[in-house]
Structure formats: structure tokens, C-alpha cells
Tab-separated table of C-alpha atoms in Angstrom:
chain	number	residue	atom	x	y	z
A	196	MET	CA	103.834	-235.552	37.626
A	197	LYS	CA	102.844	-238.606	35.491
A	198	ILE	CA	102.111	-241.881	36.813
A	199	LEU	CA	101.625	-245.238	34.994
A	200	ALA	CA	99.454	-247.651	36.980
A	201	LEU	CA	99.213	-251.377	36.603
A	202	ASP	CA	96.934	-253.890	38.382
A	203	SER	CA	96.744	-257.492	37.739
A	204	SER	CA	96.270	-258.551	41.341
A	205	GLY	CA	92.747	-260.245	40.717
A	206	LEU	CA	90.528	-261.375	38.079
A	207	VAL	CA	90.509	-257.752	36.731
A	208	ALA	CA	93.366	-256.429	34.674
A	209	GLY	CA	93.804	-252.804	34.486
A	210	VAL	CA	96.393	-250.018	33.274
A	211	ALA	CA	95.953	-246.307	33.574
A	212	VAL	CA	97.876	-243.107	33.179
A	213	ILE	CA	97.446	-240.289	35.575
A	214	GLN	CA	98.918	-236.789	34.960
A	215	ASP	CA	98.680	-234.109	37.633
A	216	GLU	CA	94.904	-234.276	38.515
A	217	ILE	CA	93.840	-235.768	35.199
A	218	MET	CA	93.340	-239.305	34.348
A	219	LEU	CA	94.630	-239.485	30.684
A	220	ALA	CA	93.494	-243.002	30.037
A	221	SER	CA	92.308	-245.996	31.800
A	222	TYR	CA	91.928	-249.696	30.332
A	223	THR	CA	90.163	-252.319	32.186
A	224	ILE	CA	89.419	-255.980	31.193
A	225	ASN	CA	87.512	-258.423	33.344
A	226	TYR	CA	87.209	-261.496	31.010
A	227	LYS	CA	88.468	-264.922	30.561
A	228	LYS	CA	92.222	-264.326	29.193
A	229	THR	CA	94.989	-264.592	31.616
A	230	HIS	CA	96.799	-261.373	32.627
A	231	SER	CA	100.048	-262.638	30.698
A	232	GLN	CA	98.012	-262.493	27.579
A	233	THR	CA	96.373	-258.898	28.294
A	234	LEU	CA	98.530	-256.595	30.474
A	235	LEU	CA	101.193	-255.782	28.063
A	236	PRO	CA	98.796	-255.548	24.873
A	237	MET	CA	96.445	-253.233	26.951
A	238	LEU	CA	99.637	-251.069	27.890
A	239	GLU	CA	100.543	-250.902	24.252
A	240	GLU	CA	97.152	-249.982	22.982
A	241	LEU	CA	96.708	-247.401	25.754
A	242	SER	CA	100.145	-245.852	24.862
A	243	LYS	CA	99.103	-245.607	21.180
A	244	MET	CA	95.636	-243.894	22.112
A	245	ILE	CA	97.222	-241.133	24.080
A	246	GLU	CA	100.600	-240.973	22.218
A	247	LEU	CA	102.402	-241.855	25.488
A	248	ASP	CA	106.215	-241.441	25.597
A	249	MET	CA	107.197	-243.888	28.310
A	250	GLU	CA	110.262	-241.907	29.135
A	251	THR	CA	107.984	-238.953	30.374
A	252	ILE	CA	106.589	-240.929	33.215
A	253	ASP	CA	107.738	-240.215	36.816
A	254	ALA	CA	106.967	-243.496	38.404
A	255	ILE	CA	105.208	-246.892	37.826
A	256	ALA	CA	102.566	-247.703	40.273
A	257	VAL	CA	101.502	-251.463	40.847
A	258	ALA	CA	99.093	-253.413	42.982
A	259	ALA	CA	101.733	-255.038	45.171
A	260	GLY	CA	99.387	-257.569	46.872
A	261	PRO	CA	97.770	-259.342	48.323
A	262	GLY	CA	95.830	-261.049	45.580
A	263	SER	CA	96.266	-263.927	43.138
A	264	PHE	CA	99.734	-265.222	43.390
A	265	THR	CA	100.146	-265.624	39.379
A	266	GLY	CA	98.553	-262.178	38.867
A	267	LEU	CA	100.718	-260.465	41.368
A	268	ARG	CA	103.880	-261.905	39.815
A	269	ILE	CA	102.688	-260.866	36.348
A	270	GLY	CA	102.052	-257.259	37.384
A	271	SER	CA	105.264	-256.905	39.631
A	272	ALA	CA	107.394	-258.477	36.822
A	273	THR	CA	106.044	-256.056	34.241
A	274	ALA	CA	106.300	-253.029	36.632
A	275	LYS	CA	109.894	-254.142	37.523
A	276	GLY	CA	110.905	-254.695	34.125
A	277	LEU	CA	109.768	-251.216	32.903
A	278	GLY	CA	111.203	-249.560	35.948
A	279	LEU	CA	114.548	-251.161	35.370
A	280	ALA	CA	114.538	-250.367	31.662
A	281	LEU	CA	113.317	-246.751	32.175
A	282	HIS	CA	115.198	-246.089	35.473
A	283	LYS	CA	111.926	-245.140	37.106
A	284	PRO	CA	110.702	-245.894	40.773
A	285	ILE	CA	108.020	-248.135	41.798
A	286	VAL	CA	105.098	-246.943	43.964
A	287	GLU	CA	103.870	-250.177	45.733
A	288	ILE	CA	100.113	-249.908	46.543
A	289	GLY	CA	98.254	-252.424	48.786
A	290	THR	CA	95.618	-254.177	46.647
A	291	VAL	CA	92.832	-253.927	49.185
A	292	GLU	CA	93.725	-250.305	49.912
A	293	ALA	CA	93.500	-249.360	46.244
A	294	ILE	CA	90.099	-251.146	46.045
A	295	ALA	CA	88.759	-249.178	49.023
A	296	TYR	CA	90.119	-245.898	47.670
A	297	GLN	CA	87.405	-245.924	44.836
A	298	LEU	CA	84.831	-245.013	47.371
A	299	TYR	CA	86.192	-241.511	47.992
A	300	GLY	CA	84.637	-239.409	50.536
A	301	VAL	CA	82.481	-242.295	51.945
A	302	GLU	CA	82.393	-242.065	55.806
A	303	LYS	CA	80.828	-245.482	56.211
A	304	ILE	CA	83.244	-248.302	56.894
A	305	ILE	CA	84.566	-249.539	53.671
A	306	CYS	CA	85.281	-253.407	53.548
A	307	PRO	CA	87.023	-254.794	50.449
A	308	MET	CA	86.935	-258.682	50.204
A	309	LEU	CA	89.116	-260.589	47.927
A	310	ASP	CA	88.595	-264.348	47.829
A	311	ALA	CA	91.711	-266.089	49.318
A	312	ARG	CA	90.338	-269.665	49.261
A	313	ARG	CA	90.175	-272.016	52.093
A	314	ASN	CA	87.436	-269.832	53.810
A	315	GLN	CA	89.641	-266.855	54.036
A	316	VAL	CA	89.608	-263.450	52.512
A	317	TYR	CA	92.074	-260.758	51.869
A	318	THR	CA	90.663	-257.617	53.580
A	319	GLY	CA	91.105	-254.465	55.494
A	320	LEU	CA	88.810	-251.772	56.957
A	321	TYR	CA	88.858	-248.093	55.837
A	322	THR	CA	86.922	-244.911	55.681
A	323	PHE	CA	87.188	-241.224	54.825
A	324	GLU	CA	87.190	-238.476	57.480
A	325	SER	CA	86.261	-234.642	56.705
A	326	MET	CA	89.244	-232.502	57.645
A	327	ASP	CA	89.372	-228.948	56.666
A	328	GLY	CA	87.096	-229.331	53.749
A	329	LYS	CA	88.756	-232.267	52.445
A	330	SER	CA	88.355	-236.111	52.757
A	331	ALA	CA	91.266	-237.975	54.473
A	332	PHE	CA	91.749	-241.532	53.696
A	333	ARG	CA	91.854	-243.585	56.978
A	334	THR	CA	93.000	-247.239	57.747
A	335	LEU	CA	91.044	-248.725	60.302
A	336	MET	CA	92.462	-252.246	59.985
A	337	GLU	CA	95.511	-253.078	57.867
A	338	GLN	CA	95.203	-255.484	55.069
A	339	CYS	CA	95.414	-259.060	56.265
A	340	ALA	CA	94.266	-262.609	55.418
A	341	VAL	CA	91.455	-263.875	57.947
A	342	SER	CA	88.440	-266.150	57.990
A	343	VAL	CA	85.230	-264.629	56.717
A	344	GLU	CA	83.628	-265.035	60.221
A	345	GLU	CA	86.561	-263.109	61.960
A	346	LEU	CA	86.172	-260.334	59.422
A	347	ILE	CA	82.424	-260.068	60.090
A	348	ASP	CA	83.030	-260.016	63.768
A	349	LYS	CA	85.489	-256.959	63.390
A	350	VAL	CA	82.843	-255.208	61.285
A	351	ASN	CA	80.164	-255.838	63.669
A	352	GLU	CA	82.537	-254.437	66.558
A	353	THR	CA	82.555	-250.994	64.665
A	354	GLY	CA	78.851	-250.617	65.138
A	355	LYS	CA	78.756	-248.486	61.912
A	356	GLN	CA	77.314	-248.948	58.473
A	357	VAL	CA	79.570	-250.792	56.044
A	358	ILE	CA	79.963	-251.210	52.391
A	359	PHE	CA	81.376	-254.477	51.124
A	360	LEU	CA	83.043	-254.788	47.780
A	361	GLY	CA	85.575	-257.125	45.973
A	362	ASP	CA	85.400	-260.552	44.255
A	363	GLY	CA	84.973	-262.135	47.624
A	364	VAL	CA	81.462	-260.567	48.127
A	365	PRO	CA	79.527	-262.906	45.658
A	366	VAL	CA	81.418	-265.942	47.165
A	367	TYR	CA	80.527	-265.243	50.676
A	368	GLU	CA	77.238	-263.319	50.041
A	369	ALA	CA	75.095	-265.838	52.242
A	370	VAL	CA	77.502	-265.622	55.363
A	371	ILE	CA	77.749	-261.632	55.063
A	372	LYS	CA	73.785	-261.547	54.999
A	373	GLU	CA	73.443	-264.167	57.805
A	374	GLN	CA	76.147	-262.882	60.308
A	375	THR	CA	76.479	-258.955	59.659
A	376	LYS	CA	74.594	-257.212	62.519
A	377	VAL	CA	75.275	-253.554	61.461
A	378	PRO	CA	73.604	-251.941	58.446
A	379	TYR	CA	75.363	-252.874	55.303
A	380	GLU	CA	75.183	-252.611	51.441
A	381	PHE	CA	77.223	-253.863	48.547
A	382	ALA	CA	79.075	-251.638	46.201
A	383	PRO	CA	77.689	-251.352	42.609
A	384	ALA	CA	79.506	-252.938	39.499
A	385	TYR	CA	81.503	-249.885	38.514
A	386	CYS	CA	83.422	-249.683	41.716
A	387	ASN	CA	83.577	-253.068	43.299
A	388	ARG	CA	86.650	-254.621	41.675
A	389	GLN	CA	90.228	-253.485	41.093
A	390	ASN	CA	90.660	-250.207	39.164
A	391	ALA	CA	93.946	-249.100	37.983
A	392	GLY	CA	92.658	-245.504	37.818
A	393	ALA	CA	92.001	-245.338	41.527
A	394	LEU	CA	95.283	-247.045	42.232
A	395	GLY	CA	97.124	-244.535	40.185
A	396	VAL	CA	95.483	-241.616	41.821
A	397	LEU	CA	96.416	-242.930	45.278
A	398	ALA	CA	100.102	-243.567	43.929
A	399	CYS	CA	100.157	-239.790	43.102
A	400	ASP	CA	99.665	-239.118	46.813
A	401	TYR	CA	102.240	-241.799	47.709
A	402	PHE	CA	104.823	-240.223	45.275
A	403	LYS	CA	104.470	-236.801	46.561
A	404	LYS	CA	105.210	-238.179	49.989
A	405	LYS	CA	108.316	-240.074	48.499
A	406	LYS	CA	106.856	-243.392	49.285
A	407	PHE	CA	108.318	-245.382	46.579
A	408	VAL	CA	111.224	-247.846	46.070
A	409	ALA	CA	113.621	-248.533	43.382
A	410	ALA	CA	112.706	-251.017	40.720
A	411	SER	CA	115.459	-253.318	41.693
A	412	GLU	CA	113.948	-253.404	45.307
A	413	HIS	CA	110.261	-254.167	44.357
A	414	LYS	CA	108.658	-257.397	45.224
A	415	PRO	CA	105.027	-258.378	45.782
A	416	GLU	CA	103.547	-258.919	49.289
A	417	TYR	CA	101.622	-262.099	49.279
A	418	LEU	CA	100.534	-262.130	53.058
A	419	ARG	CA	100.601	-265.869	52.974
A	420	MET	CA	102.138	-268.841	51.283
A	421	SER	CA	100.967	-270.238	48.002
A	422	GLN	CA	99.291	-273.535	47.677
A	423	ALA	CA	102.269	-275.054	46.309
A	424	GLU	CA	104.563	-273.806	49.068
A	425	ARG	CA	102.024	-275.108	51.700
A	426	GLU	CA	101.920	-278.530	50.042
A	427	ARG	CA	105.676	-278.668	49.819
A	428	LEU	CA	105.890	-277.911	53.563
A	429	GLU	CA	103.350	-280.453	54.436
A	430	LYS	CA	105.342	-283.248	52.469
A	431	GLU	CA	108.448	-282.146	54.269
A	432	GLU	CA	106.721	-282.335	57.630
A	433	LYS	CA	105.457	-285.941	56.824
A	434	LYS	CA	108.949	-287.106	56.015
A	435	GLN	CA	110.246	-285.919	59.374
């Protein structure tokens, strides 16, 4: 089984190739250029380095949202285009879920936070549970868009130690420190942002369970309207 993974859901752009239990390659950029300038060149460079024959991949995994509206569109369009051209299915992975999966085996509460602006974050709560000598990934709260205060209330209700990660952490660090009542810590730099490798490994599990869609059916999951859509609705409401 060979999975090509793409993630452009946030400030980080990533491409990875997973074959069976091995990560053949991973390319991550967290810098100024837009993903429309980086994602395809990254894929091309990675393909050259590992002599990847695109026809040999079994599926394309993509961060399906939530996240940056523009970033999600770029990633989804790239995955969909490749899927249609190669006749390969798309494995849709929740952005927040994929970020949490990086902390494999951690039995504390894992709380990714992506800055959604307007004092909201895209988030979810996750953990790993030991079962028969293995770590099982568990969703405690499905990914959603909520206020930072509401999220911290949910975290406090668990009564368990929590690890915060994601680009929303530095934005709301002061609020986290002030309002979090349970023991907490922040994930280090190597595992606190989107990671196409983690997304690809999680996608392997999805693929084995036949949790994928045809490329023609794929669309990103935004969770809420874009600013342009909100402004349009506000204008229409004022006219009425």
C-alpha cells in the first residue's frame, strides 16, 4: 500500500509518501510563500528524490479541513486533480485529527488549536488508550469551531492533563495560561503544526477500513462560512 499525503490547510505546507509501514519521504515548509507556489514544486522535488511513479500510489490523502479557506482549496484542488488524472481515490482526513495524531501513544488529553480568527479556534479533543499492547486513537470531542473560552471550559471539565498544539497556541497563549485549571503543557516545535507524514500514516488506517471517496466526490470541510460569504450575507440582510 502506498499513500501520497498532501496538507496545505494552514501556514505549513507538507507532502509525504507512506509505503506500508515506512515513510519514504516527507517535505515540509513553513515559510512566507503561498501554497499555490509551493505545493506542486514540493511534490515534484519529492517525486524526483525517491523516483516516485505516480501510477503506483493506491490513494491520495489530503487534509480536508478545517483550516485556511485558501489553503484548503489549494490542497483539495491538487488532490482532486491528481485523483481524477490517475483514477485514484481520496482519503479525507480532518485537519485537527491529523495534528493530534502526531502525539502517538500519549494518554493525556491532546488539544489542537488552529486560529480561526474572530476569537475562535478550530479544535477537537483526542487521546490514545492502551488496548492489547497497542495504542488506540480516540476522539473525545469532534473537530469544531468554538470560542477559546468555551474550549478551555471543555478542557477543564475533563479534569485531566492536557497538551496544547497548533498555530492557535501562540495567539491565545495568555488566555490558556489564565483560564486553564488542569495541568497543561505545550507541544514542542517538531510536532506542533500540520505534518503530512502523520496525516499519511493515519490515512493508511483509513484506507484499510475503506474510508475513502472517489476523487469526483471530494470537497473540503470548512466548518463555517468564509469572511467573504459572511459579508455578502450581511449586505443582503441589510437590503431586506
